[in-house]
Amino acid sequence: MAREFLARGYDATTMEHLAAAAGMTKSSIYHHVSSKEQLLQLAVSRALDALFAVLEEPPSTQGPAVDRLQHVVRRSAEVLDAQLPYVSLLLRIRGNTPVEREALDRRREFDARLSALVQSAIDQGGIRADLDPRLVTRLLFGMVNSVAEWYRPGGSTAAAEIADAVVTLALDGLRRTSD
Amino acid sequence: MAREFLARGYDATTMEHLAAAAGMTKSSIYHHVSSKEQLLQLAVSRALDALFAVLEEPPSTQGPAVDRLQHVVRRSAEVLDAQLPYVSLLLRIRGNTPVEREALDRRREFDARLSALVQSAIDQGGIRADLDPRLVTRLLFGMVNSVAEWYRPGGSTAAAEIADAVVTLALDGLRRTSD
């Protein structure tokens, strides 16, 4: 259903479209879900649950903050690969309905936890202290999320290569130092 | 007019809306432009012209490729600040009309020139050789372009601070090295 919402836009998608995509009649789909909005909630919750689950993984909670940050950045890129239509839908949410506003609240909570992790990494001396942690969080996840605009699972660039490149670029930068 | 397209979506915006936003009547706006599509072309050309102009600036054409790349990344972030509604509109183009397809072609040409610059910087040993130049280009400009989603001119984060942070993160990375 996420693909239907993405292809047509949420407003233009009807329960008939969603039923047809699921191989059901319009009356049978109502045995499973009560509304289009409930389907949107299921879809964006799938993306949000996967992202919050990353924060509970042991490498996200143990060890130096810079290593935890690196793990979260890498795993977020992997979630984007594994849950692409759901993450893409989440990234388009603008807050027009209660379901969308709740999703935006959870996105903000996720951003706040990442921002706190960036701050911890600064405090521990693991990452540079001359950049604003909220700005760093936005740029880091702006980079990760931008992958949703062009990435196609099974295409020429593998998910693991993207995750590696994001982590290398973000943590170590492009500039070649004397080596 | 870019703001009208952004607020309503291109398809839902009529010449009446555009005329009203410009303080004109519907008949008087047709003395200036022949169609909604021509207005879209003017808007996205403004963003594209500003981006291509960056590539012609002396610091983009002279000196080591890594310094040229740094200049282009910084100036692209500044163009985003100076031309925010036009760049935002450009980033939403999906190729549904001839004007949109022409804009996408110019975006691809811009990306190809950046990719060539990244390759030159690798060849000269200025940036690391272990990442695919096209992937690097996408991630770099995904990061720059993501700023359009939250940046507001005159807000709490100044354009110059964002441009500095993008360049520092991309070139030198977040990790604190022994210093």
Short mmCIF file of C-alpha atoms in Angstrom, two decimals, chain A residues 59-73 113-127 140 171, chain B residues 174-175:
data_model
loop_
_atom_site.label_atom_id
_atom_site.label_comp_id
_atom_site.label_asym_id
_atom_site.label_seq_id
_atom_site.Cartn_x
_atom_site.Cartn_y
_atom_site.Cartn_z
CA PRO A 59 26.05 -1.34 19.58
CA SER A 60 23.75 1.73 19.81
CA THR A 61 23.70 1.66 23.61
CA GLN A 62 27.18 0.46 24.61
CA GLY A 63 30.64 1.87 24.11
CA PRO A 64 32.00 5.27 23.08
CA ALA A 65 29.34 7.63 21.69
CA VAL A 66 31.21 8.09 18.39
CA ASP A 67 31.03 4.32 17.80
CA ARG A 68 27.34 4.28 18.75
CA LEU A 69 26.70 7.17 16.34
CA GLN A 70 28.53 5.32 13.58
CA HIS A 71 26.39 2.23 14.22
CA VAL A 72 23.13 4.23 14.13
CA VAL A 73 24.10 6.00 10.88
CA ARG A 113 17.80 11.16 20.44
CA LEU A 114 20.33 11.35 17.61
CA SER A 115 21.14 14.91 18.50
CA ALA A 116 21.79 13.81 22.11
CA LEU A 117 24.09 11.07 20.79
CA VAL A 118 26.01 13.62 18.70
CA GLN A 119 26.31 15.81 21.82
CA SER A 120 27.65 12.85 23.85
CA ALA A 121 30.23 12.14 21.13
CA ILE A 122 31.33 15.79 21.28
CA ASP A 123 31.47 15.70 25.11
CA GLN A 124 33.61 12.55 25.02
CA GLY A 125 35.96 14.12 22.47
CA GLY A 126 35.06 11.53 19.83
CA ILE A 127 33.85 14.04 17.26
CA LEU A 140 23.87 13.51 8.61
CA LEU A 171 32.99 10.27 10.08
CA LEU B 174 33.13 14.45 12.14
CA ARG B 175 35.70 12.22 13.82
#
